[in-house]
Short mmCIF file of C-alpha atoms in Angstrom, two decimals:
data_model
loop_
_atom_site.label_atom_id
_atom_site.label_comp_id
_atom_site.label_asym_id
_atom_site.label_seq_id
_atom_site.Cartn_x
_atom_site.Cartn_y
_atom_site.Cartn_z
CA MET A 892 24.53 -19.34 -23.13
CA GLN A 893 24.09 -17.50 -26.41
CA ARG A 894 22.87 -14.37 -24.66
CA LEU A 895 26.09 -13.87 -22.66
CA ALA A 896 28.31 -10.99 -23.74
CA VAL A 897 31.87 -12.30 -23.44
CA SER A 898 34.90 -10.06 -23.81
CA GLU A 899 38.39 -11.16 -24.84
CA ASN A 900 39.74 -10.63 -21.32
CA GLY A 901 37.18 -12.92 -19.71
CA PHE A 902 34.62 -10.39 -18.49
CA VAL A 903 31.15 -11.85 -18.95
CA PHE A 904 27.81 -9.99 -18.77
CA ASP A 905 24.39 -11.58 -18.80
CA PRO A 906 21.92 -9.03 -20.24
CA VAL A 907 18.93 -10.92 -18.83
CA THR A 908 19.99 -11.24 -15.20
CA GLY A 909 22.20 -8.14 -15.18
CA ASN A 910 24.93 -10.17 -13.50
CA SER A 911 28.57 -10.09 -14.50
CA PHE A 912 31.51 -12.31 -13.65
CA THR A 913 35.00 -13.13 -14.83
CA VAL A 914 36.44 -16.35 -16.16
CA ASN A 915 40.06 -17.43 -16.62
CA SER A 916 41.48 -18.30 -20.02
CA THR A 917 40.25 -21.90 -19.83
CA GLY A 918 36.77 -20.77 -18.84
CA LEU A 919 36.79 -18.28 -21.68
CA ARG A 920 37.70 -21.03 -24.14
CA LEU A 921 34.90 -23.23 -22.78
CA LEU A 922 32.39 -20.39 -23.04
CA ARG A 923 33.35 -19.76 -26.65
CA LEU A 924 32.91 -23.45 -27.47
CA LEU A 925 29.56 -23.56 -25.70
CA GLN A 926 28.41 -20.49 -27.62
CA GLN A 927 29.30 -22.31 -30.84
CA ASN A 928 26.78 -24.99 -29.76
CA LYS A 929 29.49 -27.67 -29.47
CA ASP A 930 28.34 -30.73 -27.53
CA LEU A 931 30.10 -32.17 -24.51
CA VAL A 932 32.05 -34.74 -26.53
CA GLU A 933 33.37 -32.14 -28.95
CA ILE A 934 34.29 -29.71 -26.17
CA ALA A 935 36.01 -32.44 -24.17
CA ALA A 936 38.00 -33.46 -27.25
CA THR A 937 39.08 -29.87 -27.83
CA VAL A 938 40.08 -29.40 -24.19
CA GLN A 939 42.05 -32.67 -24.24
CA SER A 940 44.00 -31.66 -27.30
CA GLU A 941 44.60 -28.05 -26.33
CA TYR A 942 45.36 -28.57 -22.63
CA ASP A 943 46.71 -32.11 -22.65
CA ALA A 944 44.05 -33.04 -20.09
CA ASP A 945 42.88 -36.43 -18.88
CA PRO A 946 39.64 -37.20 -20.80
CA ARG A 947 37.54 -38.13 -17.75
CA GLU A 948 38.83 -35.21 -15.75
CA ALA A 949 38.16 -32.83 -18.64
CA GLU A 950 34.55 -34.00 -18.98
CA ARG A 951 33.99 -33.66 -15.24
CA ASP A 952 35.44 -30.14 -15.18
CA ILE A 953 33.35 -29.07 -18.15
CA LEU A 954 30.14 -30.37 -16.55
CA GLU A 955 31.04 -28.60 -13.32
CA PHE A 956 31.68 -25.37 -15.23
CA VAL A 957 28.33 -25.60 -17.03
CA ALA A 958 26.51 -26.30 -13.74
CA LEU A 959 28.16 -23.25 -12.20
CA LEU A 960 27.10 -21.09 -15.14
CA ARG A 961 23.51 -22.31 -14.83
CA LYS A 962 23.49 -21.69 -11.09
CA HIS A 963 24.57 -18.09 -11.43
CA ASN A 964 22.68 -17.25 -14.62
CA GLY A 965 19.36 -19.05 -14.23
CA MET B 1416 15.67 9.88 -29.31
CA LYS B 1417 14.58 12.60 -31.70
CA THR B 1418 12.13 15.10 -30.29
CA GLY B 1419 12.64 18.25 -32.29
CA HIS B 1420 12.07 20.72 -29.39
CA ARG B 1421 13.57 24.13 -29.93
CA ARG B 1422 11.35 26.69 -28.21
CA VAL B 1423 11.86 27.52 -24.55
CA ARG B 1424 9.13 25.99 -22.43
CA THR B 1425 8.73 26.22 -18.72
CA VAL B 1426 8.18 22.91 -17.00
CA ALA B 1427 7.54 22.34 -13.30
CA VAL B 1428 8.99 19.23 -11.69
CA THR B 1429 8.26 17.98 -8.16
CA GLY B 1430 10.05 15.47 -5.92
CA LEU B 1431 13.13 17.55 -5.08
CA ASN B 1432 13.92 15.57 -1.93
CA ALA B 1433 17.17 13.69 -2.46
CA LYS B 1434 18.42 12.09 0.74
CA PRO B 1435 20.84 9.42 -0.44
CA ASP B 1436 19.08 6.48 1.22
CA ASN B 1437 15.81 7.18 -0.60
CA PRO B 1438 16.02 10.01 -3.12
CA GLY B 1439 13.03 11.50 -4.89
CA PRO B 1440 13.08 11.40 -8.69
CA GLY B 1441 12.72 15.16 -9.32
CA VAL B 1442 16.40 16.09 -9.57
CA ALA B 1443 17.06 13.20 -11.97
CA VAL B 1444 14.02 14.11 -14.08
CA ALA B 1445 15.25 17.71 -14.33
CA ARG B 1446 18.73 16.50 -15.20
CA CYS B 1447 17.30 14.42 -18.05
CA LEU B 1448 15.35 17.41 -19.38
CA ARG B 1449 18.42 19.64 -19.12
CA GLU B 1450 20.65 17.12 -20.91
CA ALA B 1451 18.14 16.68 -23.72
CA LEU B 1452 17.00 20.26 -24.16
CA GLY B 1453 19.70 22.45 -22.66
CA ARG B 1454 18.47 25.98 -22.10
CA ASP B 1455 15.56 25.40 -24.48
CA VAL B 1456 13.66 24.37 -21.40
CA ARG B 1457 13.16 26.40 -18.24
CA ILE B 1458 12.76 24.04 -15.31
CA VAL B 1459 10.95 25.10 -12.16
CA GLY B 1460 11.43 22.91 -9.11
CA LEU B 1461 8.56 22.43 -6.66
CA GLY B 1462 9.68 21.26 -3.25
CA TYR B 1463 8.09 20.79 0.16
CA ASP B 1464 10.89 21.42 2.60
CA ALA B 1465 13.62 24.05 2.79
CA MET B 1466 16.12 21.18 3.03
CA ASP B 1467 15.07 19.59 -0.27
CA PRO B 1468 18.39 19.54 -2.15
CA GLY B 1469 16.80 20.21 -5.53
CA LEU B 1470 15.84 23.70 -4.37
CA TYR B 1471 19.53 24.64 -4.44
CA LEU B 1472 20.60 23.21 -7.80
CA PRO B 1473 20.44 26.05 -10.35
CA ARG B 1474 22.15 23.96 -13.02
CA TYR B 1475 18.99 21.84 -13.16
CA PHE B 1476 16.32 24.17 -11.79
CA ASP B 1477 16.14 27.73 -13.09
CA ALA B 1478 13.83 28.58 -10.21
CA ALA B 1479 12.47 26.68 -7.25
CA PHE B 1480 9.44 27.12 -5.02
CA LEU B 1481 8.03 25.58 -1.88
CA THR B 1482 4.53 24.16 -2.18
CA PRO B 1483 2.05 22.82 0.40
CA TYR B 1484 2.48 19.18 1.40
CA PRO B 1485 0.10 16.70 -0.29
CA SER B 1486 -1.67 16.32 3.08
CA ASN B 1487 -2.79 19.97 2.76
CA THR B 1488 -5.98 20.93 0.91
CA GLU B 1489 -6.24 20.91 -2.86
CA GLU B 1490 -7.33 24.56 -2.72
CA ALA B 1491 -4.06 25.43 -0.98
CA LEU B 1492 -2.14 23.56 -3.68
CA ILE B 1493 -3.95 25.11 -6.67
CA SER B 1494 -3.67 28.54 -5.10
CA ARG B 1495 0.09 28.13 -4.71
CA LEU B 1496 0.43 26.75 -8.23
CA ALA B 1497 -1.53 29.77 -9.53
CA ASP B 1498 0.94 32.10 -7.74
CA ILE B 1499 3.90 30.26 -9.27
CA HIS B 1500 2.20 30.16 -12.67
CA ALA B 1501 1.71 33.93 -12.55
CA LYS B 1502 5.48 34.33 -12.19
CA GLU B 1503 6.69 31.50 -14.39
CA LYS B 1504 4.04 30.89 -17.07
CA LEU B 1505 4.22 27.12 -16.64
CA ARG B 1506 3.46 25.03 -19.72
CA ALA B 1507 3.69 21.62 -18.12
CA LEU B 1508 3.90 19.88 -14.76
CA ILE B 1509 5.64 16.55 -14.11
CA PRO B 1510 4.77 15.23 -10.64
CA CYS B 1511 7.33 12.78 -9.29
CA LEU B 1512 5.84 11.58 -5.98
CA ASP B 1513 3.06 9.00 -5.55
CA ALA B 1514 1.21 10.98 -2.89
CA GLU B 1515 0.80 13.99 -5.18
CA LEU B 1516 -1.07 12.19 -7.92
CA PRO B 1517 -4.64 11.96 -6.57
CA SER B 1518 -4.80 15.72 -5.97
CA LEU B 1519 -3.16 16.63 -9.26
CA ILE B 1520 -5.40 14.29 -11.22
CA ARG B 1521 -8.47 15.86 -9.62
CA LEU B 1522 -7.04 19.31 -10.29
CA GLY B 1523 -6.20 18.36 -13.89
CA PRO B 1524 -9.08 20.25 -15.56
CA ARG B 1525 -8.25 23.42 -13.61
CA LEU B 1526 -4.58 23.11 -14.50
CA THR B 1527 -5.52 22.66 -18.15
CA THR B 1528 -7.66 25.80 -17.99
CA MET B 1529 -4.65 27.65 -16.60
CA GLY B 1530 -2.57 26.39 -19.54
CA ILE B 1531 -0.55 23.86 -17.51
CA ARG B 1532 -0.42 20.47 -19.16
CA THR B 1533 -0.07 17.15 -17.36
CA PHE B 1534 0.15 13.59 -18.66
CA LEU B 1535 -1.42 11.49 -15.95
CA PRO B 1536 -3.65 8.44 -15.54
CA SER B 1537 -7.24 8.71 -14.35
CA LEU B 1538 -8.06 8.16 -10.67
CA ASP B 1539 -9.54 4.76 -11.58
CA GLN B 1540 -6.36 3.73 -13.37
CA LEU B 1541 -4.32 4.92 -10.42
CA ARG B 1542 -6.44 2.89 -8.02
CA LEU B 1543 -6.13 -0.26 -10.14
CA ARG B 1544 -2.38 -0.40 -9.42
CA ASP B 1545 -2.71 0.23 -5.71
CA LYS B 1546 -0.62 -2.26 -3.82
CA ASP B 1547 -3.63 -4.06 -2.33
CA ARG B 1548 -5.17 -4.55 -5.78
CA LEU B 1549 -2.07 -5.72 -7.63
CA PRO B 1550 -2.92 -9.46 -7.64
CA GLU B 1551 -6.29 -8.69 -9.25
CA LEU B 1552 -4.67 -6.56 -11.96
CA ALA B 1553 -1.86 -9.05 -12.52
CA LYS B 1554 -4.36 -11.88 -12.99
CA ILE B 1555 -6.15 -9.99 -15.77
CA ALA B 1556 -2.80 -9.25 -17.43
CA GLY B 1557 -1.63 -12.87 -17.08
CA VAL B 1558 1.30 -11.88 -14.87
CA SER B 1559 2.29 -13.69 -11.68
CA CYS B 1560 1.91 -11.68 -8.46
CA PRO B 1561 2.47 -12.82 -4.87
CA SER B 1562 -0.69 -12.48 -2.79
CA ILE B 1563 -1.19 -9.41 -0.66
CA ARG B 1564 -3.52 -8.70 2.22
CA PRO B 1565 -4.17 -5.70 4.46
CA VAL B 1566 -3.30 -5.94 8.14
CA ASN B 1567 -4.74 -3.66 10.80
CA HIS B 1568 -3.33 -5.24 13.94
CA ALA B 1569 0.13 -6.40 14.97
CA GLY B 1570 -1.41 -9.59 16.39
CA PHE B 1571 -1.63 -10.89 12.81
CA PHE B 1572 2.08 -11.66 12.85
CA HIS B 1573 1.70 -14.09 15.74
CA ALA B 1574 -1.32 -15.87 14.29
CA CYS B 1575 -0.69 -15.60 10.55
CA HIS B 1576 0.13 -19.31 10.20
CA LYS B 1577 -3.55 -20.04 10.85
CA GLU B 1578 -4.33 -18.24 7.61
CA GLY B 1579 -1.55 -20.00 5.71
CA TRP B 1580 0.97 -17.15 5.87
CA ARG B 1581 4.56 -18.19 6.48
CA TYR B 1582 7.81 -16.35 7.07
CA PRO B 1583 9.62 -14.68 5.46
CA MET B 1584 7.02 -12.21 4.20
CA VAL B 1585 7.13 -8.58 3.11
CA VAL B 1586 5.53 -5.85 5.24
CA LYS B 1587 4.63 -2.74 3.25
CA GLY B 1588 3.22 0.72 3.75
CA ILE B 1589 0.19 1.67 1.69
CA PHE B 1590 2.26 4.27 -0.22
CA TYR B 1591 5.93 3.65 0.58
CA ASP B 1592 8.28 1.42 2.48
CA ALA B 1593 8.78 -2.33 2.50
CA GLN B 1594 10.61 -4.67 4.85
CA VAL B 1595 11.21 -8.40 4.62
CA VAL B 1596 10.53 -9.99 8.01
CA PHE B 1597 11.57 -13.43 9.18
CA GLY B 1598 9.49 -13.91 12.33
CA ALA B 1599 6.52 -12.73 14.37
CA ASP B 1600 8.36 -10.23 16.57
CA GLU B 1601 10.15 -8.69 13.61
CA GLY B 1602 6.87 -8.57 11.69
CA ALA B 1603 5.01 -6.85 14.53
CA SER B 1604 7.85 -4.36 14.93
CA ALA B 1605 7.85 -3.56 11.19
CA PHE B 1606 4.06 -3.23 11.31
CA ARG B 1607 4.23 -0.65 14.11
CA ARG B 1608 7.00 1.33 12.44
CA ILE B 1609 5.27 1.44 9.05
CA ALA B 1610 1.82 2.12 10.53
CA ALA B 1611 3.25 5.05 12.52
CA GLU B 1612 4.75 6.54 9.37
CA TRP B 1613 2.23 5.72 6.66
CA GLY B 1614 -0.95 4.83 8.53
CA LEU B 1615 -3.27 1.83 8.28
CA PRO B 1616 -3.76 -0.55 6.72
CA VAL B 1617 -0.31 -2.02 6.51
CA LEU B 1618 0.05 -4.64 3.79
CA VAL B 1619 1.72 -8.01 3.87
CA GLN B 1620 2.88 -9.73 0.72
CA ARG B 1621 4.15 -13.27 0.26
CA PHE B 1622 7.90 -13.37 -0.19
CA VAL B 1623 9.30 -14.51 -3.53
CA GLU B 1624 12.93 -15.51 -3.58
CA GLY B 1625 14.80 -13.99 -6.46
CA GLU B 1626 16.37 -10.80 -7.75
CA GLU B 1627 14.57 -7.51 -8.25
CA HIS B 1628 14.34 -6.13 -11.76
CA ASN B 1629 12.77 -2.77 -12.52
CA LEU B 1630 11.32 -1.29 -15.67
CA VAL B 1631 10.49 2.31 -16.47
CA ALA B 1632 8.34 3.40 -19.40
CA ILE B 1633 5.58 5.76 -20.47
CA GLY B 1634 2.04 4.59 -21.10
CA ASP B 1635 0.45 6.44 -24.01
CA GLY B 1636 -3.07 6.17 -22.56
CA ASP B 1637 -4.23 3.89 -25.38
CA GLY B 1638 -2.58 0.73 -24.09
CA ALA B 1639 0.89 1.06 -25.61
CA MET B 1640 4.10 1.06 -23.59
CA LEU B 1641 6.71 3.51 -24.88
CA GLY B 1642 10.48 3.63 -24.45
CA ALA B 1643 10.86 0.86 -21.87
CA VAL B 1644 14.21 0.58 -20.10
CA THR B 1645 14.94 -2.24 -17.68
CA MET B 1646 17.42 -2.19 -14.84
CA LYS B 1647 18.83 -4.59 -12.28
CA LYS B 1648 20.06 -3.07 -9.03
CA ARG B 1649 23.72 -3.80 -8.40
CA ALA B 1650 24.14 -1.93 -5.12
CA VAL B 1651 21.44 -0.72 -2.75
CA THR B 1652 21.09 1.72 0.14
CA ALA B 1653 19.96 0.68 3.62
CA LYS B 1654 16.39 1.25 2.38
CA GLY B 1655 16.90 -1.02 -0.60
CA LYS B 1656 17.02 1.82 -3.13
CA ALA B 1657 19.37 1.56 -6.09
CA TRP B 1658 22.83 3.03 -5.55
CA ALA B 1659 24.12 1.33 -8.67
CA GLY B 1660 22.26 -0.42 -11.44
CA ILE B 1661 22.80 -1.93 -14.85
CA CYS B 1662 20.62 -1.85 -17.94
CA THR B 1663 19.31 -5.31 -18.80
CA HIS B 1664 17.31 -6.78 -21.64
CA ASP B 1665 14.80 -9.59 -21.21
CA ARG B 1666 11.87 -10.04 -23.55
CA ALA B 1667 9.88 -11.79 -20.80
CA LEU B 1668 10.06 -8.75 -18.53
CA LEU B 1669 9.15 -6.38 -21.35
CA ASP B 1670 6.19 -8.57 -22.33
CA ALA B 1671 4.89 -8.76 -18.76
CA ALA B 1672 5.12 -5.00 -18.27
CA SER B 1673 3.57 -4.37 -21.66
CA ALA B 1674 0.59 -6.58 -20.71
CA LEU B 1675 0.10 -4.59 -17.50
CA VAL B 1676 0.25 -1.25 -19.32
CA SER B 1677 -2.21 -2.56 -21.89
CA VAL B 1678 -4.73 -3.72 -19.28
CA LEU B 1679 -4.41 -0.46 -17.36
CA ARG B 1680 -4.38 1.67 -20.52
CA TRP B 1681 -1.87 3.60 -18.46
CA ARG B 1682 -1.27 7.24 -19.25
CA GLY B 1683 1.98 8.73 -18.03
CA PRO B 1684 5.25 7.49 -16.57
CA LEU B 1685 5.42 4.31 -14.53
CA GLU B 1686 7.91 2.03 -12.89
CA VAL B 1687 7.22 -1.70 -12.71
CA GLU B 1688 9.04 -3.64 -10.00
CA MET B 1689 9.35 -7.40 -10.44
CA ILE B 1690 11.18 -10.30 -8.85
CA ARG B 1691 12.87 -12.75 -11.20
CA ASP B 1692 12.98 -16.18 -9.59
CA ARG B 1693 15.61 -18.83 -10.20
CA ARG B 1694 13.59 -20.32 -13.04
CA GLY B 1695 13.52 -16.99 -14.85
CA ASN B 1696 9.83 -16.29 -14.08
CA TYR B 1697 8.80 -12.76 -13.17
CA HIS B 1698 6.52 -11.86 -10.26
CA LEU B 1699 4.98 -8.41 -9.97
CA VAL B 1700 5.63 -6.65 -6.66
CA GLU B 1701 4.77 -3.01 -7.36
CA ILE B 1702 3.77 -0.48 -9.98
CA ASN B 1703 4.80 3.08 -9.17
CA PRO B 1704 2.86 5.84 -10.98
CA ARG B 1705 5.83 8.06 -11.79
CA PHE B 1706 9.42 8.09 -12.96
CA PRO B 1707 11.86 6.42 -10.55
CA ALA B 1708 14.93 8.11 -9.04
CA TRP B 1709 17.14 6.07 -11.42
CA ILE B 1710 15.51 7.71 -14.47
CA TYR B 1711 18.82 9.27 -15.55
CA LEU B 1712 19.86 5.82 -16.77
CA THR B 1713 17.28 6.24 -19.56
CA HIS B 1714 19.26 9.21 -20.84
CA GLY B 1715 22.42 7.13 -20.54
CA VAL B 1716 21.01 4.40 -22.79
CA GLY B 1717 19.61 6.78 -25.38
CA ARG B 1718 15.98 6.79 -24.26
CA ASN B 1719 15.55 10.04 -22.36
CA LEU B 1720 12.05 9.40 -21.05
CA PRO B 1721 11.40 12.74 -19.32
CA ALA B 1722 12.18 14.48 -22.62
CA ALA B 1723 9.90 12.01 -24.40
CA LEU B 1724 7.15 12.71 -21.87
CA LEU B 1725 7.44 16.43 -22.46
CA HIS B 1726 7.16 15.72 -26.17
CA LEU B 1727 3.89 13.85 -25.60
CA MET B 1728 2.63 16.53 -23.23
CA MET B 1729 3.00 19.06 -26.02
CA GLY B 1730 0.60 16.97 -28.09
CA LYS B 1731 3.20 15.53 -30.41
CA PRO B 1732 3.22 11.90 -31.60
CA ALA B 1733 5.31 9.33 -29.74
CA PRO B 1734 9.02 9.89 -30.45
CA SER B 1735 11.20 7.18 -31.96
CA PHE B 1736 13.53 5.35 -29.58
CA SER B 1737 16.83 3.65 -30.23
CA GLU B 1738 17.55 0.22 -28.74
CA PRO B 1739 18.84 0.65 -25.15
CA LEU B 1740 22.35 -0.74 -24.68
CA ALA B 1741 22.24 -3.54 -22.10
CA GLY B 1742 25.23 -3.44 -19.80
CA THR B 1743 25.24 0.34 -19.42
CA MET B 1744 25.60 1.02 -15.72
CA PHE B 1745 25.02 3.89 -13.33
CA VAL B 1746 26.66 4.48 -9.98
CA ARG B 1747 25.43 7.25 -7.69
CA TYR B 1748 27.41 9.53 -5.48
CA ALA B 1749 26.49 12.23 -3.00
CA GLU B 1750 27.86 15.75 -3.16
CA GLU B 1751 27.49 18.90 -1.13
CA THR B 1752 25.92 22.05 -2.53
CA ILE B 1753 27.15 25.29 -0.99
CA VAL B 1754 24.22 27.57 -0.22
CA PRO B 1755 24.67 31.25 0.71
CA LEU B 1756 22.65 32.34 3.72
CA SER B 1757 20.67 34.79 1.57
CA THR B 1758 19.48 31.95 -0.67
CA TYR B 1759 18.46 29.82 2.27
CA GLU B 1760 16.71 32.82 3.78
CA SER B 1761 14.82 33.42 0.53
CA VAL B 1762 13.55 29.83 0.52
CA VAL B 1763 12.52 29.96 4.18
CA ILE B 1764 10.94 33.42 4.14
CA ASP B 1765 9.65 33.79 0.58
CA GLY B 1766 9.27 30.11 -0.30
CA ASN B 1767 11.29 30.42 -3.46
CA ARG B 1768 14.74 30.60 -5.01
CA GLN B 1769 15.21 32.48 -8.24
CA ASN B 1770 18.37 32.38 -10.30
CA ALA B 1771 20.34 35.59 -10.26
#
């Protein structure tokens, strides 16, 4: 996660795989939190407070997002 | 990169073929030299066919000549090079096609006597990275490499399961060409096509699922790898050649290539082709003994390797390189060169094109 180059407008480049992709504003926020080495509980708490999200739904979405990142940037 | 060249030197570059689906590296090598050295270098293009596009690009090649095909005799080649040398006073020669290397390595001492420098591996080093010997080399270097075997008959593709070979697999020519095949009929068809073009044996290699990553560098001949730049293809031609690519950075790829260069004690340019699997492991698929057609990316990321090679050829110490900027991309395009009839006639009749 640390190796990803993330721009302010959500363009992400992985210098190891050479792949690039875009994320929306929520994805960008999640990426920033992940790059700060926040754990799932901390990220979920942040998402709940910032997006007024249901806690269980937030956790599920975060895990799904991380799985997607791993799939495309092995 | 700091090289400190300032005197005009005449350098010959081969590989002027540039069909978009599978371009030779010569035009890109000349472009790198021109960008780095401007008119402090005189670049002489050596082509094989009057339709080689590099023959007609005066902005990169100050002069261009036709030379005998590599299948011709070495005497014919050295005789032609002597003719060109008499006109151009060549100081260095950068071959850009695999098939040229055996002859030019053997002719090396005669070229040196003539005052033409090369920076090439030995014949033994060249042979060590032949496609059919890659697994052996990779094992010594501690690098993964899918197994390869020679095939001399199309019947192999219908009976390969008896030897533990499964589809998909990669069918390759001994020098060029590769095709992934998914069944016996497709395999036999690829075998016939490749055998007709490149001769026997045809090689088959186990298929590794993943993404291709390429590395270009110069071996200093003492085991060190200089100026490595890595690239992931982002768009390919029908022949799988890069049409767009992006500079990457992965320590694991650099370490693997460095180990190969060290074992080979490689001297000269090389391109290492590897597959990165889903777990991030690299598997060696080819080592090409020359600069690749995407070499201009090295200039784009601040590591102009053809200019660095020329520096080494002139007997200078290895130049310093800046860190290549991962994420720098190239995208190719094709353009038409307008050629007056008189120029075309000169190439066909006289075998050369001189700048006015």
